[in-house]
XYZ file of N, CA and C in Angstrom:
816
model
N -116.101 107.030 -29.912
C -116.674 105.920 -30.675
C -116.784 106.291 -32.149
N -117.211 107.541 -32.415
C -117.347 108.007 -33.788
C -115.989 108.036 -34.487
N -114.946 108.462 -33.738
C -113.599 108.505 -34.312
C -113.126 107.107 -34.700
N -113.400 106.148 -33.831
C -112.990 104.763 -34.108
C -113.678 104.252 -35.372
N -114.967 104.565 -35.501
C -115.723 104.140 -36.680
C -115.162 104.768 -37.947
N -114.837 106.070 -37.884
C -114.297 106.770 -39.054
C -112.953 106.168 -39.469
N -112.090 105.898 -38.476
C -110.777 105.305 -38.769
C -110.945 103.928 -39.404
N -111.854 103.129 -38.829
C -112.111 101.779 -39.355
C -112.613 101.854 -40.791
N -113.512 102.819 -41.069
C -114.058 102.999 -42.410
C -112.966 103.390 -43.403
N -112.089 104.319 -43.004
C -111.025 104.775 -43.895
C -110.044 103.656 -44.220
N -109.699 102.858 -43.205
C -108.764 101.742 -43.421
C -109.338 100.752 -44.418
N -110.619 100.411 -44.252
C -111.253 99.449 -45.140
C -111.440 100.011 -46.538
N -111.724 101.324 -46.621
C -111.888 101.960 -47.925
C -110.574 101.956 -48.687
N -109.480 102.282 -47.985
C -108.163 102.283 -48.627
C -107.787 100.877 -49.073
N -108.061 99.893 -48.198
C -107.742 98.498 -48.533
C -108.507 98.055 -49.765
N -109.801 98.428 -49.834
C -110.625 98.056 -50.981
C -110.129 98.737 -52.241
N -109.743 100.042 -52.112
C -109.264 100.788 -53.262
C -108.010 100.159 -53.832
N -107.111 99.705 -52.946
C -105.884 99.069 -53.398
C -106.188 97.725 -54.039
N -107.155 96.990 -53.437
C -107.435 95.634 -53.902
C -108.042 95.607 -55.297
N -108.703 96.684 -55.724
C -109.337 96.647 -57.037
C -108.344 96.935 -58.159
N -107.127 97.350 -57.816
C -106.155 97.689 -58.844
C -105.285 96.489 -59.198
N -105.892 95.339 -59.310
C -105.121 94.130 -59.586
C -105.436 93.595 -60.975
N -104.847 94.175 -61.957
C -104.926 93.623 -63.300
C -103.554 93.770 -63.935
N -103.246 92.894 -64.861
C -101.933 92.886 -65.493
C -101.958 93.729 -66.750
N -100.941 94.565 -66.916
C -100.819 95.353 -68.133
C -100.336 94.432 -69.232
N -101.109 94.296 -70.292
C -100.782 93.355 -71.367
C -99.559 93.834 -72.120
N -98.620 92.938 -72.337
C -97.404 93.253 -73.071
C -97.704 93.238 -74.567
N -97.618 94.396 -75.211
C -97.952 94.494 -76.627
C -96.719 94.395 -77.512
N -95.538 94.258 -76.919
C -94.307 94.164 -77.697
C -94.020 92.698 -78.001
N -93.797 92.385 -79.257
C -93.488 91.004 -79.636
C -92.047 90.696 -79.272
N -91.854 89.976 -78.199
C -90.521 89.592 -77.766
C -90.356 88.090 -77.946
N -89.154 87.642 -78.312
C -88.950 86.195 -78.459
C -89.150 85.487 -77.136
N -89.865 84.364 -77.160
C -90.136 83.627 -75.936
C -89.027 82.640 -75.617
N -88.081 82.507 -76.544
C -86.892 81.695 -76.294
C -85.687 82.563 -76.601
N -84.756 82.648 -75.698
C -83.564 83.452 -75.915
C -82.342 82.560 -75.817
N -81.367 82.842 -76.639
C -80.116 82.108 -76.582
C -79.294 82.609 -75.411
N -78.319 81.812 -74.994
C -77.449 82.247 -73.923
C -76.711 83.499 -74.362
N -76.436 84.375 -73.397
C -75.791 85.639 -73.707
C -74.322 85.415 -74.061
N -73.641 86.505 -74.338
C -72.228 86.524 -74.672
C -71.956 85.783 -75.980
N -71.226 84.648 -75.930
C -70.782 84.005 -77.163
C -71.948 83.434 -77.951
N -72.817 82.676 -77.279
C -73.895 82.019 -78.011
C -74.863 83.045 -78.584
N -75.216 82.840 -79.843
C -76.117 83.752 -80.519
C -75.403 84.767 -81.387
N -74.078 84.914 -81.219
C -73.334 85.837 -82.067
C -73.202 85.245 -83.468
N -73.127 86.107 -84.470
C -73.056 85.655 -85.854
C -71.709 85.004 -86.143
N -71.708 84.070 -87.100
C -70.475 83.357 -87.420
C -70.466 82.967 -88.887
N -69.318 82.490 -89.351
C -69.152 82.048 -90.732
C -68.845 80.553 -90.723
N -69.750 79.708 -91.243
C -69.537 78.258 -91.178
C -68.364 77.773 -92.021
N -67.878 78.622 -92.936
C -66.765 78.210 -93.801
C -65.410 78.505 -93.179
N -65.397 79.211 -92.049
C -64.140 79.587 -91.406
C -64.014 78.930 -90.047
N -62.802 78.609 -89.646
C -62.545 78.034 -88.337
C -62.403 79.145 -87.303
N -62.889 78.902 -86.114
C -62.635 79.816 -85.005
C -63.525 81.031 -84.920
N -64.577 81.116 -85.739
C -65.431 82.306 -85.666
C -66.337 82.287 -84.435
N -66.398 81.142 -83.734
C -67.169 81.063 -82.487
C -66.253 81.100 -81.260
N -65.000 81.547 -81.446
C -64.010 81.741 -80.387
C -63.538 80.413 -79.801
N -64.455 79.621 -79.246
C -64.078 78.357 -78.618
C -64.771 77.211 -79.350
N -64.051 76.577 -80.265
C -64.656 75.524 -81.083
C -64.978 74.267 -80.297
N -64.371 74.103 -79.119
C -64.689 72.935 -78.300
C -66.088 73.039 -77.705
N -66.489 74.263 -77.370
C -67.776 74.464 -76.702
C -68.885 74.899 -77.656
N -68.518 75.562 -78.751
C -69.525 76.144 -79.632
C -69.300 75.712 -81.077
N -70.361 75.712 -81.848
C -70.221 75.452 -83.273
C -71.173 76.350 -84.043
N -70.876 76.534 -85.325
C -71.617 77.473 -86.165
C -72.739 76.737 -86.886
N -73.963 77.245 -86.731
C -75.123 76.579 -87.336
C -76.163 77.612 -87.741
N -76.962 77.261 -88.733
C -78.021 78.152 -89.196
C -79.076 78.318 -88.111
N -79.365 79.560 -87.750
C -80.404 79.869 -86.772
C -81.728 79.990 -87.522
N -82.640 79.055 -87.293
C -83.890 79.014 -88.066
C -84.797 80.210 -87.807
N -84.584 80.923 -86.708
C -85.473 82.045 -86.387
C -85.178 83.277 -87.224
N -83.922 83.427 -87.700
C -83.587 84.619 -88.489
C -82.801 84.291 -89.760
N -82.604 82.990 -90.040
C -81.905 82.529 -91.249
C -80.467 83.022 -91.323
N -79.857 83.283 -90.168
C -78.454 83.696 -90.102
C -77.653 82.629 -89.365
N -76.383 82.496 -89.717
C -75.525 81.539 -89.021
C -75.081 82.124 -87.684
N -75.256 81.332 -86.626
C -74.939 81.796 -85.274
C -74.188 80.715 -84.514
N -73.500 81.133 -83.446
C -72.786 80.197 -82.587
C -73.765 79.552 -81.606
N -73.708 78.227 -81.500
C -74.559 77.481 -80.574
C -73.701 76.658 -79.628
N -74.167 76.558 -78.406
C -73.506 75.721 -77.415
C -73.766 74.257 -77.750
N -72.741 73.432 -77.700
C -72.859 72.034 -78.125
C -73.577 71.129 -77.121
N -73.677 71.581 -75.908
C -74.063 70.738 -74.778
C -75.507 70.237 -74.886
N -75.771 69.176 -75.685
C -77.161 68.740 -75.820
C -77.338 67.248 -76.072
N -76.275 66.508 -76.375
C -76.442 65.103 -76.744
C -76.621 64.211 -75.517
N -77.324 63.091 -75.733
C -77.649 62.163 -74.652
C -76.768 60.922 -74.709
N -76.914 60.070 -73.708
C -76.122 58.845 -73.621
C -76.283 57.997 -74.880
N -75.153 57.481 -75.392
C -75.183 56.635 -76.574
C -75.044 57.383 -77.877
N -75.115 58.728 -77.858
C -74.990 59.508 -79.082
C -73.527 59.881 -79.317
N -73.160 60.058 -80.589
C -71.768 60.335 -80.940
C -71.337 61.706 -80.434
N -70.047 61.826 -80.110
C -69.526 63.081 -79.570
C -68.050 63.220 -79.920
N -67.565 64.452 -79.848
C -66.146 64.734 -80.056
C -65.439 65.040 -78.742
N -66.186 65.624 -77.794
C -65.620 65.927 -76.484
C -66.757 66.059 -75.475
N -66.396 66.294 -74.216
C -67.394 66.342 -73.144
C -68.440 67.430 -73.375
N -68.042 68.514 -74.065
C -68.960 69.635 -74.249
C -70.127 69.284 -75.167
N -69.992 68.192 -75.933
C -71.101 67.763 -76.790
C -72.245 67.163 -75.976
N -71.940 66.646 -74.790
C -72.880 65.797 -74.051
C -73.607 66.557 -72.941
N -74.840 66.152 -72.687
C -75.654 66.739 -71.627
C -75.664 65.791 -70.431
N -75.080 66.236 -69.318
C -74.980 65.409 -68.101
C -74.228 64.104 -68.369
N -73.348 64.090 -69.358
C -72.614 62.877 -69.717
C -71.135 63.215 -69.896
N -70.336 62.180 -70.125
C -68.949 62.321 -70.523
C -68.778 61.709 -71.902
N -67.816 62.219 -72.663
C -67.542 61.676 -73.986
C -66.433 60.635 -73.869
N -66.784 59.371 -74.073
C -65.824 58.272 -73.984
C -65.832 57.494 -75.300
N -64.644 57.451 -75.965
C -64.515 56.710 -77.227
C -65.541 57.157 -78.263
N -65.766 58.467 -78.313
C -66.657 59.034 -79.321
C -68.133 58.877 -79.048
N -68.484 58.478 -77.810
C -69.891 58.282 -77.451
C -70.168 58.928 -76.097
N -71.313 59.618 -75.973
C -71.698 60.202 -74.689
C -71.999 59.074 -73.701
N -71.398 59.183 -72.541
C -71.460 58.082 -71.573
C -71.676 58.637 -70.177
N -72.584 58.022 -69.425
C -72.843 58.406 -68.036
C -72.133 57.401 -67.126
N -71.133 57.839 -66.349
C -70.342 56.906 -65.523
C -71.178 56.073 -64.561
N -72.282 56.614 -64.075
C -73.103 55.869 -63.110
C -74.214 55.063 -63.783
N -74.252 55.089 -65.127
C -75.292 54.371 -65.874
C -75.314 52.898 -65.473
N -76.496 52.282 -65.264
C -77.844 52.796 -65.585
C -78.528 53.573 -64.461
N -77.800 53.901 -63.382
C -78.405 54.746 -62.352
C -78.675 56.130 -62.937
N -79.716 56.791 -62.470
C -80.079 58.079 -63.049
C -80.785 58.955 -62.022
N -80.770 60.257 -62.292
C -81.542 61.213 -61.499
C -82.816 61.601 -62.247
N -82.714 61.656 -63.567
C -83.862 61.940 -64.425
C -83.600 61.279 -65.770
N -84.562 61.358 -66.680
C -84.405 60.728 -67.989
C -83.316 61.385 -68.823
N -82.881 62.597 -68.445
C -81.788 63.259 -69.149
C -80.485 62.493 -69.008
N -80.409 61.602 -68.026
C -79.210 60.806 -67.807
C -79.278 59.469 -68.550
N -80.355 59.231 -69.276
C -80.561 57.950 -69.963
C -80.410 58.114 -71.472
N -80.473 56.998 -72.184
C -80.465 57.023 -73.637
C -81.821 57.511 -74.142
N -81.850 57.902 -75.411
C -83.077 58.502 -75.947
C -84.242 57.521 -75.992
N -83.954 56.224 -76.010
C -85.033 55.227 -76.028
C -85.303 54.654 -74.640
N -84.859 55.379 -73.608
C -85.042 54.934 -72.229
C -85.670 56.039 -71.390
N -86.172 55.658 -70.229
C -86.681 56.616 -69.252
C -86.114 56.246 -67.888
N -86.067 57.226 -67.010
C -85.570 57.006 -65.651
C -86.758 56.673 -64.750
N -86.747 55.479 -64.172
C -87.877 55.046 -63.350
C -87.405 54.637 -61.966
N -88.274 54.856 -60.988
C -87.974 54.509 -59.605
C -88.304 53.038 -59.385
N -87.276 52.220 -59.235
C -87.447 50.795 -58.985
C -87.190 50.495 -57.513
N -87.376 49.261 -57.119
C -87.219 48.886 -55.706
C -85.796 49.101 -55.212
N -84.829 49.074 -56.119
C -83.424 49.230 -55.739
C -82.844 50.573 -56.192
N -83.701 51.534 -56.495
C -83.248 52.870 -56.854
C -83.750 53.299 -58.216
N -83.360 54.498 -58.645
C -83.783 55.026 -59.942
C -82.834 54.522 -61.025
N -83.406 53.914 -62.060
C -82.617 53.282 -63.107
C -83.169 53.628 -64.493
N -82.274 53.647 -65.491
C -82.692 53.800 -66.878
C -83.257 52.470 -67.371
N -84.477 52.503 -67.873
C -85.112 51.286 -68.393
C -85.671 51.593 -69.781
N -85.836 50.584 -70.639
C -86.370 50.818 -71.987
C -87.752 51.474 -71.951
N -87.965 52.379 -72.893
C -89.260 53.053 -73.011
C -90.356 52.037 -73.299
N -91.418 52.092 -72.539
C -92.551 51.182 -72.709
C -93.838 52.002 -72.695
N -94.510 52.146 -73.840
C -95.729 52.967 -73.893
C -96.864 52.437 -73.025
N -96.757 51.189 -72.604
C -97.804 50.599 -71.764
C -97.476 50.659 -70.280
N -96.421 51.396 -69.946
C -96.032 51.519 -68.543
C -95.414 52.884 -68.297
N -96.178 53.778 -67.692
C -95.667 55.113 -67.377
C -96.206 55.554 -66.020
N -95.433 56.387 -65.366
C -95.858 56.968 -64.091
C -96.211 58.439 -64.253
N -95.462 59.128 -65.130
C -95.666 60.555 -65.372
C -95.597 60.807 -66.874
N -96.014 61.999 -67.290
C -96.014 62.323 -68.719
C -94.607 62.305 -69.301
N -93.583 62.566 -68.462
C -92.205 62.568 -68.959
C -91.731 61.167 -69.328
N -92.476 60.146 -68.942
C -92.131 58.773 -69.311
C -92.588 58.438 -70.727
N -93.299 59.363 -71.368
C -93.842 59.128 -72.710
C -93.123 59.998 -73.736
N -93.332 59.697 -75.014
C -92.786 60.522 -76.080
C -93.476 61.887 -76.066
N -92.840 62.917 -76.661
C -93.426 64.263 -76.632
C -94.864 64.343 -77.128
N -95.231 63.501 -78.099
C -96.583 63.558 -78.666
C -97.612 62.813 -77.828
N -97.175 62.232 -76.716
C -98.069 61.453 -75.868
C -98.039 61.956 -74.425
N -99.025 61.550 -73.672
C -99.103 61.890 -72.258
C -99.472 60.630 -71.481
N -99.220 60.649 -70.180
C -99.455 59.454 -69.360
C -100.832 59.527 -68.706
N -101.657 58.537 -68.991
C -102.999 58.480 -68.426
C -103.294 57.039 -68.029
N -103.621 56.852 -66.764
C -103.873 55.498 -66.239
C -102.691 54.568 -66.508
N -101.479 55.119 -66.310
C -100.224 54.369 -66.463
C -99.981 53.858 -67.881
N -100.604 54.522 -68.859
C -100.407 54.176 -70.264
C -100.164 55.448 -71.066
N -99.218 55.398 -72.010
C -98.961 56.551 -72.866
C -100.049 56.638 -73.941
N -100.772 57.735 -73.960
C -101.839 57.951 -74.945
C -101.561 59.259 -75.678
N -102.064 59.431 -76.915
C -101.833 60.666 -77.660
C -102.341 61.891 -76.891
N -101.598 62.973 -76.994
C -102.043 64.233 -76.394
C -103.376 64.665 -77.003
N -104.128 65.416 -76.237
C -105.379 66.041 -76.687
C -106.413 65.018 -77.167
N -106.323 63.783 -76.706
C -107.220 62.730 -77.202
C -108.467 62.529 -76.342
N -108.506 63.154 -75.163
C -109.636 62.916 -74.263
C -110.759 63.928 -74.514
N -111.988 63.434 -74.474
C -113.154 64.270 -74.748
C -113.765 64.788 -73.442
N -114.828 65.566 -73.571
C -115.454 66.199 -72.415
C -115.904 65.144 -71.399
N -115.625 65.434 -70.135
C -115.940 64.566 -68.984
C -115.070 63.314 -68.890
N -114.093 63.173 -69.790
C -113.160 62.049 -69.685
C -112.160 62.315 -68.563
N -111.554 61.253 -68.061
C -110.543 61.395 -67.012
C -109.293 62.065 -67.578
N -108.605 62.828 -66.723
C -107.386 63.511 -67.146
C -106.538 63.853 -65.933
N -105.279 64.160 -66.188
C -104.392 64.620 -65.121
C -103.714 65.932 -65.483
N -103.671 66.264 -66.794
C -103.054 67.502 -67.265
C -103.901 68.080 -68.389
N -103.726 69.381 -68.649
C -104.477 70.028 -69.719
C -104.226 69.366 -71.069
N -102.990 68.903 -71.305
C -102.662 68.317 -72.604
C -103.311 66.957 -72.827
N -103.982 66.418 -71.817
C -104.764 65.189 -72.026
C -106.029 65.484 -72.829
N -106.570 66.675 -72.657
C -107.894 67.027 -73.196
C -107.792 67.659 -74.584
N -108.863 67.528 -75.354
C -108.902 68.030 -76.726
C -108.923 69.558 -76.722
N -107.768 70.143 -77.008
C -107.620 71.594 -76.981
C -108.484 72.267 -78.040
N -108.638 71.609 -79.197
C -109.416 72.211 -80.282
C -110.901 72.302 -79.952
N -111.333 71.559 -78.925
C -112.728 71.602 -78.492
C -112.879 72.434 -77.220
N -111.880 73.282 -76.961
C -111.896 74.187 -75.799
C -111.962 73.435 -74.474
N -111.253 72.325 -74.397
C -111.262 71.532 -73.165
C -109.975 71.735 -72.374
N -110.106 71.690 -71.070
C -108.952 71.723 -70.174
C -109.235 70.788 -69.006
N -108.203 70.477 -68.230
C -108.340 69.500 -67.153
C -108.515 70.194 -65.806
N -109.594 69.860 -65.129
C -109.832 70.386 -63.781
C -110.564 69.321 -62.968
N -110.088 69.113 -61.751
C -110.661 68.072 -60.878
C -110.649 66.708 -61.569
N -109.566 66.473 -62.356
C -109.343 65.184 -63.028
C -110.411 64.856 -64.066
N -111.073 65.902 -64.598
C -112.043 65.726 -65.672
C -111.803 66.779 -66.756
N -111.999 66.391 -68.020
C -111.898 67.351 -69.114
C -113.166 68.207 -69.134
N -112.977 69.498 -68.961
C -114.116 70.413 -68.895
C -114.051 71.436 -70.022
N -115.219 71.926 -70.394
C -115.325 72.940 -71.435
C -114.915 74.297 -70.866
N -114.046 74.985 -71.587
C -113.658 76.321 -71.152
C -114.792 77.301 -71.432
N -115.287 77.936 -70.388
C -116.349 78.939 -70.519
C -115.782 80.275 -70.054
N -115.603 81.225 -70.972
C -114.987 82.499 -70.590
C -115.868 83.321 -69.658
N -115.223 84.086 -68.804
C -115.923 85.003 -67.907
C -116.202 86.294 -68.659
N -117.469 86.699 -68.757
C -117.853 87.878 -69.529
C -118.436 88.961 -68.626
N -118.281 90.215 -69.078
C -118.910 91.369 -68.415
C -118.625 91.394 -66.910
N -117.347 91.298 -66.579
C -116.973 91.247 -65.167
C -115.649 91.982 -64.988
N -115.647 92.999 -64.151
C -114.417 93.724 -63.850
C -113.630 92.913 -62.823
N -112.598 92.234 -63.294
C -111.871 91.326 -62.401
C -110.938 92.055 -61.447
N -110.884 93.388 -61.525
C -110.187 94.128 -60.463
C -111.008 94.082 -59.182
N -112.319 93.916 -59.344
C -113.227 93.892 -58.194
C -113.679 92.467 -57.895
N -114.072 91.741 -58.946
C -114.554 90.369 -58.788
C -113.630 89.430 -59.566
N -113.144 88.380 -58.953
C -112.194 87.488 -59.627
C -112.826 86.756 -60.805
N -111.977 86.330 -61.742
C -112.446 85.551 -62.886
C -113.016 84.216 -62.400
N -113.977 83.704 -63.138
C -114.650 82.473 -62.739
C -113.911 81.224 -63.203
N -112.958 81.397 -64.122
C -112.260 80.250 -64.693
C -110.796 80.267 -64.272
N -110.282 79.122 -63.834
C -108.898 79.041 -63.357
C -107.884 79.187 -64.480
N -108.309 79.118 -65.737
C -107.392 79.269 -66.868
C -107.460 80.675 -67.448
N -107.881 81.626 -66.634
C -107.939 83.020 -67.058
C -107.052 83.881 -66.167
N -106.591 84.986 -66.731
C -105.865 85.993 -65.965
C -106.572 87.331 -66.136
N -106.386 88.194 -65.171
C -107.025 89.512 -65.200
C -106.097 90.500 -65.897
N -106.523 90.995 -67.059
C -105.712 91.905 -67.867
C -106.386 93.272 -67.923
N -105.595 94.322 -67.768
C -106.142 95.678 -67.795
C -106.610 96.043 -69.204
N -107.645 96.881 -69.273
C -108.049 97.400 -70.570
C -107.064 98.489 -70.995
N -107.291 99.105 -72.163
C -106.343 100.079 -72.702
C -106.131 101.264 -71.775
N -107.156 101.647 -71.051
C -107.049 102.797 -70.144
C -106.648 102.389 -68.732
N -106.437 101.097 -68.538
C -106.062 100.564 -67.229
C -107.096 100.916 -66.159
N -108.362 100.970 -66.575
C -109.441 101.305 -65.653
C -110.300 100.091 -65.308
N -110.279 99.090 -66.176
C -111.111 97.904 -65.972
C -110.282 96.648 -66.194
N -110.542 95.628 -65.385
C -109.877 94.347 -65.568
C -110.732 93.419 -66.408
N -110.151 92.837 -67.441
C -110.874 91.945 -68.344
C -110.334 90.527 -68.180
N -111.210 89.566 -67.943
C -110.788 88.169 -67.812
C -110.372 87.642 -69.187
N -109.124 87.209 -69.290
C -108.549 86.788 -70.561
C -107.996 85.374 -70.447
N -108.271 84.496 -71.426
C -107.721 83.132 -71.369
C -106.201 83.157 -71.273
N -105.631 82.250 -70.500
C -104.179 82.180 -70.366
C -103.529 81.682 -71.648
N -104.257 80.902 -72.439
C -103.770 80.445 -73.739
C -104.970 80.202 -74.642
N -104.719 79.999 -75.916
C -105.797 79.864 -76.892
C -106.328 78.433 -76.950
N -107.620 78.300 -76.791
C -108.283 77.001 -76.922
C -108.809 76.874 -78.348
N -107.969 76.450 -79.276
C -108.433 76.337 -80.658
C -107.581 75.344 -81.451
N -107.998 75.095 -82.680
C -107.318 74.127 -83.541
C -105.916 74.594 -83.899
N -105.746 75.904 -84.091
C -104.432 76.438 -84.463
C -103.382 76.125 -83.394
N -103.751 76.303 -82.138
C -102.829 76.007 -81.041
C -102.531 74.514 -80.986
N -103.554 73.699 -81.128
C -103.366 72.242 -81.107
C -102.437 71.797 -82.236
N -102.654 72.338 -83.442
C -101.807 71.984 -84.586
C -100.352 72.369 -84.332
N -100.148 73.556 -83.758
C -98.786 74.025 -83.488
C -98.095 73.143 -82.451
N -98.840 72.721 -81.440
C -98.287 71.813 -80.429
C -97.883 70.486 -81.074
N -98.728 69.955 -81.937
C -98.454 68.663 -82.569
C -97.275 68.752 -83.534
N -97.140 69.874 -84.244
C -95.999 70.051 -85.145
C -94.691 70.112 -84.366
N -94.711 70.775 -83.223
C -93.518 70.825 -82.375
C -93.158 69.429 -81.878
N -94.146 68.682 -81.425
C -93.892 67.327 -80.930
C -93.315 66.432 -82.027
N -93.825 66.576 -83.245
C -93.312 65.785 -84.369
C -91.851 66.113 -84.639
N -91.501 67.384 -84.538
C -90.113 67.800 -84.749
C -89.213 67.233 -83.657
N -89.655 67.306 -82.413
C -88.856 66.794 -81.298
C -88.587 65.301 -81.458
N -89.585 64.565 -81.907
C -89.409 63.126 -82.092
C -88.546 62.825 -83.318
N -88.696 63.617 -84.362
C -87.909 63.420 -85.581
C -86.422 63.553 -85.295
N -86.052 64.552 -84.476
C -84.640 64.795 -84.184
C -84.211 64.203 -82.842
N -85.035 63.307 -82.320
C -84.678 62.565 -81.111
C -84.518 63.470 -79.890
N -85.228 64.576 -79.856
C -85.198 65.469 -78.688
C -86.278 65.009 -77.707
N -86.139 63.812 -77.206
C -87.216 63.237 -76.406
C -87.137 63.618 -74.935
N -85.937 63.668 -74.367
C -85.777 64.074 -72.971
C -85.229 65.495 -72.989
N -86.098 66.449 -72.999
C -85.615 67.803 -73.232
C -86.471 68.831 -72.514
N -85.950 70.025 -72.418
C -86.677 71.164 -71.866
C -86.484 72.332 -72.815
N -87.115 73.448 -72.521
C -86.991 74.610 -73.409
C -85.543 75.058 -73.558
N -84.733 74.889 -72.518
C -83.372 75.415 -72.557
C -82.360 74.426 -73.127
N -82.764 73.205 -73.379
C -81.832 72.222 -73.907
C -81.484 72.546 -75.354
N -80.213 72.320 -75.714
C -79.739 72.679 -77.055
C -80.550 72.004 -78.155
N -81.005 70.810 -77.922
C -81.732 70.076 -78.960
C -82.949 70.870 -79.432
N -83.626 71.527 -78.505
C -84.756 72.387 -78.861
C -84.309 73.474 -79.825
N -83.255 74.190 -79.425
C -82.819 75.351 -80.187
C -82.195 74.969 -81.522
N -81.489 73.854 -81.543
C -80.786 73.473 -82.760
C -81.726 73.012 -83.860
N -82.771 72.299 -83.504
C -83.576 71.648 -84.529
C -85.030 72.118 -84.597
N -85.588 72.578 -83.500
C -87.037 72.826 -83.476
C -87.410 74.230 -83.012
N -86.474 75.147 -83.053
C -86.760 76.482 -82.522
C -87.919 77.159 -83.240
N -87.990 77.011 -84.568
C -89.067 77.693 -85.298
C -90.435 77.144 -84.902
N -90.483 75.850 -84.545
C -91.755 75.262 -84.120
C -92.112 75.687 -82.696
N -91.087 75.903 -81.863
C -91.332 76.422 -80.515
C -91.914 77.826 -80.607
N -91.295 78.656 -81.436
C -91.775 80.031 -81.611
C -93.187 80.044 -82.188
N -93.434 79.189 -83.178
C -94.774 79.108 -83.779
C -95.800 78.682 -82.743
N -95.450 77.691 -81.910
C -96.351 77.234 -80.858
C -96.650 78.344 -79.862
N -95.604 79.074 -79.458
C -95.796 80.134 -78.477
C -96.747 81.213 -78.993
N -96.562 81.619 -80.248
C -97.409 82.675 -80.787
C -98.816 82.179 -81.106
N -98.972 80.886 -81.353
C -100.304 80.338 -81.634
C -101.087 80.082 -80.355
N -100.380 79.798 -79.268
C -101.059 79.344 -78.051
C -101.102 80.370 -76.926
N -100.038 81.129 -76.769
C -99.974 82.042 -75.626
C -100.670 83.349 -75.953
N -101.599 83.738 -75.119
C -102.378 84.965 -75.342
C -101.560 86.179 -74.923
């Protein structure tokens, strides 16, 4: 009986010892949060010469705003209705008579298959591209980058105050340390004086980060709740709308071609 107790104690002690070593080593190296495609894209080029990007049909030479050097960029980023020279200019489209064209239009899988002033919506007869309507949205992707969908209406991001209804963090006023939980904008309250290797953080927007000696876990916000982060988000959204990058993701060329410096600024202002 004593042997069984000792074995049980050792197993639980080992399990507990392993369980307390759960904190993330903070990355102190400043690495770009957006990377260009490998190989051809991102290589330096001369805009005054032909062929410096090897394949002119797929790539073109443009100023890279992150380092002020001319680099080769993949053309694949334009949407339906935008001008093009060949298929490689278009995203999920074909180039017909100098215009990006979707053969199945107005049928769509997502808004990337629609024109920049349209969204892809699920109708009774299937998913179709329909004109953008700020008074009718189902998801945040149905709205412009500077807006979010709340109660089926596009409203400005970060416009909701404490205890207001919400569906995403970007609904709530970031500069007032608000985030969305249980469909309400709540005040972010940091977890203090707590070794999160042993006891979990009290806030769902925190991660457990190791201290310098990797001996204690410190609850750290996943992103910055402040005016600087909010301003950076709004500047990025303004850039996306200015250059018509409305249906886009981080990897879409439109981001990299026109708004990369704002993406980088947002990442460094917001991500802890």
